[in-house]
Tab-separated table of C-alpha atoms in Angstrom:
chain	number	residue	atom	x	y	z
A	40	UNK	CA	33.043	-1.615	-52.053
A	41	UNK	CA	31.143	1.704	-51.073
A	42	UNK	CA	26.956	1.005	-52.533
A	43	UNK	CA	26.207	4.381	-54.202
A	44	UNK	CA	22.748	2.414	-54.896
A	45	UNK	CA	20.031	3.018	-52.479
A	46	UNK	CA	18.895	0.492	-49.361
A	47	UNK	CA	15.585	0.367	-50.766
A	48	UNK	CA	16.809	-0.267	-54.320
A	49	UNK	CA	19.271	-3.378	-52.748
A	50	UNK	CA	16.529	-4.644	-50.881
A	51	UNK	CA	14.600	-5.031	-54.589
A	52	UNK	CA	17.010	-6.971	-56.090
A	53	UNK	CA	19.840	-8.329	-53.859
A	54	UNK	CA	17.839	-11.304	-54.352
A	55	UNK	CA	18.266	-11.373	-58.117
A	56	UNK	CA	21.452	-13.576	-57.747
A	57	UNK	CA	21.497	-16.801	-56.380
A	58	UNK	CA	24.291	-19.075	-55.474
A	59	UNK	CA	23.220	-20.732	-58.981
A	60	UNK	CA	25.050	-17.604	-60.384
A	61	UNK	CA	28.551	-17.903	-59.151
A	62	UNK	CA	31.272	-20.328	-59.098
A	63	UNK	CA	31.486	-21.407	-55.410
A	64	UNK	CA	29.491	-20.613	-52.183
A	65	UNK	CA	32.206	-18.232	-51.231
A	66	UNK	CA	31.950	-15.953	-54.504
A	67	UNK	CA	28.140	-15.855	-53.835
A	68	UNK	CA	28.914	-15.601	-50.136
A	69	UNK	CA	31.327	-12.357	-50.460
A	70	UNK	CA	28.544	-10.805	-52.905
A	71	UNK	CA	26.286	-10.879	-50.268
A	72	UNK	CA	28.877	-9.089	-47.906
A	73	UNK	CA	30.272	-6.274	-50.953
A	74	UNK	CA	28.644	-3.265	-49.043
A	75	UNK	CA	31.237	-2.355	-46.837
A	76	UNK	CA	29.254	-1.383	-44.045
A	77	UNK	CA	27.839	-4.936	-43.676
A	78	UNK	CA	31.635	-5.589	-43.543
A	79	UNK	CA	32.555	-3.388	-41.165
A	80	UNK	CA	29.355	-4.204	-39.065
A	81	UNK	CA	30.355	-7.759	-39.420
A	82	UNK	CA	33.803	-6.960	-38.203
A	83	UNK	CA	33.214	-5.196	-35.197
A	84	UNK	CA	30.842	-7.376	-33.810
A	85	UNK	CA	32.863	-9.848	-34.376
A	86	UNK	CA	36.755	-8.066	-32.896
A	87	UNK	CA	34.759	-6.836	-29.557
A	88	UNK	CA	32.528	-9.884	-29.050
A	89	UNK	CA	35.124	-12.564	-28.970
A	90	UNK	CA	37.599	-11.364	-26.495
A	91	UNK	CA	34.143	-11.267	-24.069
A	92	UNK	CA	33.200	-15.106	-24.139
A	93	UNK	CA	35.472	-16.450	-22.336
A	94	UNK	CA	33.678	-14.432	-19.530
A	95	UNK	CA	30.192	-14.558	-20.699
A	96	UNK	CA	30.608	-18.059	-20.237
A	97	UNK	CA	32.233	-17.652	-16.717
A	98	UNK	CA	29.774	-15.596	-15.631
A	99	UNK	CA	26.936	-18.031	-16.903
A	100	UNK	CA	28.079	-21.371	-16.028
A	101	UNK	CA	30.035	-20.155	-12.250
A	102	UNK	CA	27.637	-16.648	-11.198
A	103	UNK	CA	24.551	-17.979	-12.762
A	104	UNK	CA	24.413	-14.084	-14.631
A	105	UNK	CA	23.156	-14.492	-18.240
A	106	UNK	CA	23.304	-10.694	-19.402
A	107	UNK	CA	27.254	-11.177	-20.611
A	108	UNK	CA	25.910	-14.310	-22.856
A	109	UNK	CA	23.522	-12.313	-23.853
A	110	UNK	CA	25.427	-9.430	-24.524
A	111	UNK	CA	28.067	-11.193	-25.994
A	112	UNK	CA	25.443	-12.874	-28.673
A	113	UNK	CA	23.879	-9.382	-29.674
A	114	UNK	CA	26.794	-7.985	-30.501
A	115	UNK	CA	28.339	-11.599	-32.349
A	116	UNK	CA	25.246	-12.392	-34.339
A	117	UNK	CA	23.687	-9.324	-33.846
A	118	UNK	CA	25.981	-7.022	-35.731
A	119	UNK	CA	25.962	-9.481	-38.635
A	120	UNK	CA	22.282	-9.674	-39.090
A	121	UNK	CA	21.077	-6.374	-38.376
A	122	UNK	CA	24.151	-4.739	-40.579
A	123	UNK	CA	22.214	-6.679	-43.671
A	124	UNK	CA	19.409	-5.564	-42.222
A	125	UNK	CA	19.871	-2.066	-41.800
A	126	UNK	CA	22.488	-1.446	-45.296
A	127	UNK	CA	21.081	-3.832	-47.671
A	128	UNK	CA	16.975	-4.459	-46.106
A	129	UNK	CA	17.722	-8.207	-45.798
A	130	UNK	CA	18.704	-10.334	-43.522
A	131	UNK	CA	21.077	-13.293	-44.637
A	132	UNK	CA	20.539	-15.468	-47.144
A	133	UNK	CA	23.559	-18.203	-46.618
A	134	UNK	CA	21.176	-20.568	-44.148
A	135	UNK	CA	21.946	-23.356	-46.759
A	136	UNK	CA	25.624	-23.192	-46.082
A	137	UNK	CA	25.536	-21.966	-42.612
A	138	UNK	CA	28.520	-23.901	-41.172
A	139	UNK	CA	31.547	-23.017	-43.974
A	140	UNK	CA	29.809	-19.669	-43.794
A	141	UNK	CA	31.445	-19.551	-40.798
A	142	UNK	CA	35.204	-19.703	-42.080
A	143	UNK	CA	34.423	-16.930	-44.928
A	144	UNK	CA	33.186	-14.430	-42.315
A	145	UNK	CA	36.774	-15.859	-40.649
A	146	UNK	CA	38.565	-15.442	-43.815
A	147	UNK	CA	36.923	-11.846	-44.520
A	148	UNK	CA	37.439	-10.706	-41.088
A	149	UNK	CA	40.757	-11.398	-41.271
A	150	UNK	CA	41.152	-9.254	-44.894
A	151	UNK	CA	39.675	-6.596	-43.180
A	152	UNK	CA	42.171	-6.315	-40.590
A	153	UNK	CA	45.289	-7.000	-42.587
A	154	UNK	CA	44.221	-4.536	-45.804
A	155	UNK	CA	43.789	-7.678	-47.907
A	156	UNK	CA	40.164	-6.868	-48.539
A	157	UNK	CA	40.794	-4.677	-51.503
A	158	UNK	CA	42.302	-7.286	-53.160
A	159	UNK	CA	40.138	-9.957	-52.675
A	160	UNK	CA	37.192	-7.629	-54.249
A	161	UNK	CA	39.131	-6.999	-56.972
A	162	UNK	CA	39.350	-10.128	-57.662
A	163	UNK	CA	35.447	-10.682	-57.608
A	164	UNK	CA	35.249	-7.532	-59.510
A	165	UNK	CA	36.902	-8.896	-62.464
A	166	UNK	CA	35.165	-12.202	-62.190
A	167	UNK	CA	31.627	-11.404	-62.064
A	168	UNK	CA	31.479	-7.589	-63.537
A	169	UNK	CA	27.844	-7.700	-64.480
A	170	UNK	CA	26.417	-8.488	-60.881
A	171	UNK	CA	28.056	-4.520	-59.807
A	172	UNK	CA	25.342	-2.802	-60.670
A	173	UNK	CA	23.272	-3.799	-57.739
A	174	UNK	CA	26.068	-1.619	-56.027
A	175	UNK	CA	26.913	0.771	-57.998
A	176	UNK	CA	24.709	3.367	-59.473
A	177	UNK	CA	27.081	4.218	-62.330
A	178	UNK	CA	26.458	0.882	-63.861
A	179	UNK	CA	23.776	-0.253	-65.522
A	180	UNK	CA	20.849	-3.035	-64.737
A	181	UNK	CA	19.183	-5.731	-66.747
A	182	UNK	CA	16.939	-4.448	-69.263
A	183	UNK	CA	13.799	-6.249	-67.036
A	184	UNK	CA	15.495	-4.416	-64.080
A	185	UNK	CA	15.113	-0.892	-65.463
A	186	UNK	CA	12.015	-1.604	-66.978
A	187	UNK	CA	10.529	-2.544	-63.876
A	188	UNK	CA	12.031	0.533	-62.193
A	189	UNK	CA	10.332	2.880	-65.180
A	190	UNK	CA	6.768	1.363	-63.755
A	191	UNK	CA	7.435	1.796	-59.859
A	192	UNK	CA	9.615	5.084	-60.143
A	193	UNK	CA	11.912	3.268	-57.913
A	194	UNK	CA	14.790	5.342	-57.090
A	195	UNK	CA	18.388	3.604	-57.537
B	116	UNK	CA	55.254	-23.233	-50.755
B	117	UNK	CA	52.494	-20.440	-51.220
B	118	UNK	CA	54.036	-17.246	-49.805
B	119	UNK	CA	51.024	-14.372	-48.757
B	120	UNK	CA	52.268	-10.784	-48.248
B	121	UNK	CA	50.904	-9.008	-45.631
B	122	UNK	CA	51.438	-5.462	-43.751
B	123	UNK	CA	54.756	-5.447	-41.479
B	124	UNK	CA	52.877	-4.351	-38.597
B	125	UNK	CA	50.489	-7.798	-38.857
B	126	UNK	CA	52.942	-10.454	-37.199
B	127	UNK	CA	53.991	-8.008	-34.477
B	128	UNK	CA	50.619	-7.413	-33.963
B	129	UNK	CA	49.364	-10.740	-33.819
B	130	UNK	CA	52.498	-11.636	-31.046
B	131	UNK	CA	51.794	-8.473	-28.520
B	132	UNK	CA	48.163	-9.803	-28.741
B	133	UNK	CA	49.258	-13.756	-27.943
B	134	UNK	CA	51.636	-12.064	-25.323
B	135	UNK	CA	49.060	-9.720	-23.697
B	136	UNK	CA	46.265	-12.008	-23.280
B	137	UNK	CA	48.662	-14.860	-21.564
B	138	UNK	CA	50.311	-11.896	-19.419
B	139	UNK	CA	46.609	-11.236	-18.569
B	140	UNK	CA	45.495	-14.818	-17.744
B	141	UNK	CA	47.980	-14.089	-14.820
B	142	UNK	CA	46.305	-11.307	-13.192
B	143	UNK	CA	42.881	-12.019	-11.419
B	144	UNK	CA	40.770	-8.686	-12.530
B	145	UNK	CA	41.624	-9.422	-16.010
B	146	UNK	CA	41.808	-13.229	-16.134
B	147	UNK	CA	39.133	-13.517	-18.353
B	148	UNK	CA	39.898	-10.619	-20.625
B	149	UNK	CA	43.467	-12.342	-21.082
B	150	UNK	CA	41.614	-15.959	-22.421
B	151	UNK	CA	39.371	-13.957	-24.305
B	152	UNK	CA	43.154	-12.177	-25.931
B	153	UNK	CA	43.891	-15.913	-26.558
B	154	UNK	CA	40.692	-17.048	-28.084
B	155	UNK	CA	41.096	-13.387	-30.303
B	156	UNK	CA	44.655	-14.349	-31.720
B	157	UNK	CA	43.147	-18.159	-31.849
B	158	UNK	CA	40.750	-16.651	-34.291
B	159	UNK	CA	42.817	-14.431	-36.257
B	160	UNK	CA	45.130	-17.617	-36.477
B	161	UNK	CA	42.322	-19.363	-38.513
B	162	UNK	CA	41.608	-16.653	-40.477
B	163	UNK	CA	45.320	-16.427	-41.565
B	164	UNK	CA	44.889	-20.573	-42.497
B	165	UNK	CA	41.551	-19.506	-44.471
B	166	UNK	CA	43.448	-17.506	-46.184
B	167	UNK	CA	46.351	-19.829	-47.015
B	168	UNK	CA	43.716	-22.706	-47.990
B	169	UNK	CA	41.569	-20.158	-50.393
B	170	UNK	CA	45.162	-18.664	-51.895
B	171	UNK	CA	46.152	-22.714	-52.590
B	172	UNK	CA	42.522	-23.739	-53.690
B	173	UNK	CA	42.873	-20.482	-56.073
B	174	UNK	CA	46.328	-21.725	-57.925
B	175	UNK	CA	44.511	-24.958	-58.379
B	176	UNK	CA	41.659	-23.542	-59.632
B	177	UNK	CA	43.979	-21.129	-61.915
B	178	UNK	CA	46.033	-24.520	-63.312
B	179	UNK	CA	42.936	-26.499	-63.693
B	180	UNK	CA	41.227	-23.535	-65.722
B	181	UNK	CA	44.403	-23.472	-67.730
B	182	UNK	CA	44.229	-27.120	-68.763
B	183	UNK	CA	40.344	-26.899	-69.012
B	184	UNK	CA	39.119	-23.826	-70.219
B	185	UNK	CA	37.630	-20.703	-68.103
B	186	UNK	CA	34.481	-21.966	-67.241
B	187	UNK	CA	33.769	-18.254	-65.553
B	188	UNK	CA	32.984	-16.955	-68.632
B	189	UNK	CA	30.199	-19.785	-68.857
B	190	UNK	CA	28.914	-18.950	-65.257
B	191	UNK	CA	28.857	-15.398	-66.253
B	192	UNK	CA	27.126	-16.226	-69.753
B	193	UNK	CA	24.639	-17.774	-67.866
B	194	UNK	CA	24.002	-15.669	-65.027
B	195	UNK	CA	23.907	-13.179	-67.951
B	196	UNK	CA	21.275	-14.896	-70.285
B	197	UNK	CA	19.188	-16.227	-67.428
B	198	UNK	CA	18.218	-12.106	-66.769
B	199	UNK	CA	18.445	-11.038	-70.212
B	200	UNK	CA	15.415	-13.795	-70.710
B	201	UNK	CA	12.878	-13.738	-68.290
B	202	UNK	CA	11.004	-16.098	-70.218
B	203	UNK	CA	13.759	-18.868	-70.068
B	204	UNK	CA	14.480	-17.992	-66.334
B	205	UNK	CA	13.705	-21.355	-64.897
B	206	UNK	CA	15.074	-23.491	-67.991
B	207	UNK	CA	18.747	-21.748	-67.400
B	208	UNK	CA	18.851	-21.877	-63.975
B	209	UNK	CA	18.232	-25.797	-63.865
B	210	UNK	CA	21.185	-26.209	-66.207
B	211	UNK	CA	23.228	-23.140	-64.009
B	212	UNK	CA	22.213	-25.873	-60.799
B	213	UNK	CA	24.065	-28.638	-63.641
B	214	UNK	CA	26.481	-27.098	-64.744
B	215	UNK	CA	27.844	-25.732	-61.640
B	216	UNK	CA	27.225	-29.290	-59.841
B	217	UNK	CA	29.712	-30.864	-63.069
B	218	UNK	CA	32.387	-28.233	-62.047
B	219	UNK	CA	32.297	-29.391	-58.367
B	220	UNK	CA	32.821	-32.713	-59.817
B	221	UNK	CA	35.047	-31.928	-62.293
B	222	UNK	CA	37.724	-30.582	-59.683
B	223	UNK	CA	36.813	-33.232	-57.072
B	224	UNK	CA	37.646	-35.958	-59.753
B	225	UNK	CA	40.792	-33.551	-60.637
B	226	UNK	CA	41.910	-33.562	-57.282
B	227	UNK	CA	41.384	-37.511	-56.837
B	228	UNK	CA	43.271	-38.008	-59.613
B	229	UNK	CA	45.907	-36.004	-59.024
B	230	UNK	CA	46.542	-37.595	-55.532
B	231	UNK	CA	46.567	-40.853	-57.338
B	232	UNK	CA	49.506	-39.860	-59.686
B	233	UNK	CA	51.710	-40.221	-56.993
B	234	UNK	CA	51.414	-44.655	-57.696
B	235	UNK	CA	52.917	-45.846	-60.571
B	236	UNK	CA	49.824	-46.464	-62.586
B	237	UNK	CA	49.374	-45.456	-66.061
B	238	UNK	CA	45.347	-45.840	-65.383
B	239	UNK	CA	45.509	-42.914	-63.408
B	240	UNK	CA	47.459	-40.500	-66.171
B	241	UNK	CA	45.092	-41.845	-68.765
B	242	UNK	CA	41.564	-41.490	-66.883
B	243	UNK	CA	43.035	-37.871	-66.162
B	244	UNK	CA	43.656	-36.638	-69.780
B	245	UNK	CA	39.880	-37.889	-69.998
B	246	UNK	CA	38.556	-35.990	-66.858
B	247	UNK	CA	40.258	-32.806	-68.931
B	248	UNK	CA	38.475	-34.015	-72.402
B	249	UNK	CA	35.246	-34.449	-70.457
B	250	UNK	CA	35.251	-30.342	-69.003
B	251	UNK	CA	36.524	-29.312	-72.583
B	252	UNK	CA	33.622	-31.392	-74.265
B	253	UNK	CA	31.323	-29.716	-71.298
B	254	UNK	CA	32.497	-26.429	-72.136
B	255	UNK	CA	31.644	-26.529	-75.727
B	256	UNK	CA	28.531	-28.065	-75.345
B	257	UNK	CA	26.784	-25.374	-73.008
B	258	UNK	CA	28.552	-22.477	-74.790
B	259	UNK	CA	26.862	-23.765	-77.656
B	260	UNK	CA	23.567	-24.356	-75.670
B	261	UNK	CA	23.934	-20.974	-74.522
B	262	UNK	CA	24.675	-19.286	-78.120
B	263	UNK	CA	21.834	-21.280	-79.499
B	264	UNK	CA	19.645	-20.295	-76.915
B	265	UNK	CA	18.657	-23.683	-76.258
B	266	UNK	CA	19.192	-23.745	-72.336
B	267	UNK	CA	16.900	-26.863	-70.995
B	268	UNK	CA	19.132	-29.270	-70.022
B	269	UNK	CA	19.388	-32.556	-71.766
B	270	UNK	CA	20.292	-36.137	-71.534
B	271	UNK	CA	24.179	-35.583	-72.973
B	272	UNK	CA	24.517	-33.195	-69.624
B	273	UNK	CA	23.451	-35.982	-66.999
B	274	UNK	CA	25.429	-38.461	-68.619
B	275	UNK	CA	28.171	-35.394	-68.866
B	276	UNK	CA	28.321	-35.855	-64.491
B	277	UNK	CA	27.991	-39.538	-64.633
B	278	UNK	CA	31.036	-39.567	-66.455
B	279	UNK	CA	32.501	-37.132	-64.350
B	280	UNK	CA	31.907	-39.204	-60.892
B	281	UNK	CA	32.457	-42.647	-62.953
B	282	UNK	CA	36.457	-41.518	-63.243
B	283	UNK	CA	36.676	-41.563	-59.347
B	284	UNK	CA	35.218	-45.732	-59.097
């Protein structure tokens, strides 16, 4: 979904929800990854790094040349963590489930490319309504939320 | 068998890409570029089985909430109440950490259970309706928690998982 909240205001409270809050690691995982431009971020690191491995690794193991390994893990890993980084202030909080984290980035990747993205968000929309806000301006926070924005004059 | 609808383009697509990189893997300038085609469509190929597991793990899920109860609405309850109470923060999100460990369970058990229908023993069919009474009981008993405003998690909860993992022995 687009975030019509401010980075600074996500980097606040992205926190607020933990995977204590949703049903399975991939509902908490995907609300990590709403903002579409950590999607898209995610995406295109991952579509132009993987076709380059193959010779990265060539290139390391048979011409003793690191730069393509290197190159080809900035842009893999790279992408992903600076996109939180850079849309949302954080960098990634799934460390706890790193391996299956794996296979949702897979799975989401894969939405992303076939148009089944949409639907999939839908789906999370209608299952956990009240974490939107953190996105989307229009909605409104917890009462401790906007309180604490009234002291700061945070801006969402 | 599960039947996901995607964009006619997405199998033609995913061929010229299987086709390109092996026509590449040919060719010595672009050798490398045609494995790395392969390893591409070898990746969108597990996304597409992703996809198929989540879409079957979803219809269970769907069935199993059917004969259960929604327990969404209780994660969302509590996600809710944990933030509308500051106070009780810690309290709700031990029995959040419970309550989402007992659904885990809960399906696991389901799922063991289920595979066990398939021999002809009644033991099975019974311990099942009681893996179904046990989320029901579960359901009622932390929407009442919840309603109450009595969040700390108690004895009856534990024992509420024991149970849970005792239907598997």
């Amino acid at each position: 979904m687009k975030a019509t909240t401010s980075r600074a205001f996500r980097k606040r409270y992205i926190n607020v929800y933990s995977y204590a809050d949703f049903d399975n690691f991939e509902d908490f995982f995907l609300y990590l990854h709403l903002n579409r431009l950590v999607l898209w971020m995610h995406f295109f690191g991952a579509f132009v790094s993987i076709p380059m491995l193959p010779w990265a690794l060539y290139m390391a193991c048979f011409q003793q040349t690191f730069w393509p390994v290197l190159l080809y893990l900035g842009l893999y890993y790279g992408c992903g963590f600076s996109s939180h980084f850079l849309n949302d202030g954080r960098i990634s909080r799934t460390t706890p489930d790193y391996g299956p984290s794996y296979f949702y980035v897979i799975n989401i990747n894969f939405r992303i490319l076939t148009g089944k993205m949409r639907e999939y968000e839908q789906n999370y929309i209608k299952k956990y309504p009240h974490t939107l806000w953190l996105y989307d301006k229009s909605l409104p926070p917890p009462q401790w939320v906007q309180e604490r924005e009234q002291k700061v004059g945070g801006q969402r | 068998m599960r039947q996901i609808r995607y964009a006619s383009w997405v199998k033609p697509f995913l061929t010229s890409l299987v086709l390109l990189g092996a026509l590449c893997c040919f060719f010595d300038p672009v050798r490398y570029l045609g494995w790395g085609l392969l390893l591409q469509s070898a990746y969108l190929a597990v996304g597409y089985v992703c996809i198929y597991v989540a879409e079957v793990e979803s219809d269970l899920m769907t069935e199993a909430k059917r004969e259960a109860g929604d327990w969404n609405r209780l994660i969302v309850a509590l996600s809710i109440y944990r933030h509308a109470h500051p106070a009780q923060a810690e309290a709700t999100q031990r029995l959040q950490d419970l309550n989402r460990r007992f659904w885990r369970e809960y399906m696991t058990s389901r799922r063991y259970l289920l595979r066990s229908e398939l021999q002809p023993n009644s033991d099975f069919e019974a311990r099942f309706e009681v893996c179904n009474a046990l989320a029901r009981q579960w359901l009622e008993q932390v929407q009442a928690k919840v309603a109450q405003g009595q969040v700390e998690p108690e004895a009856a909860q534990r024992e509420g998982i024991e149970a849970m993992v005792g239907l598997r022995g």
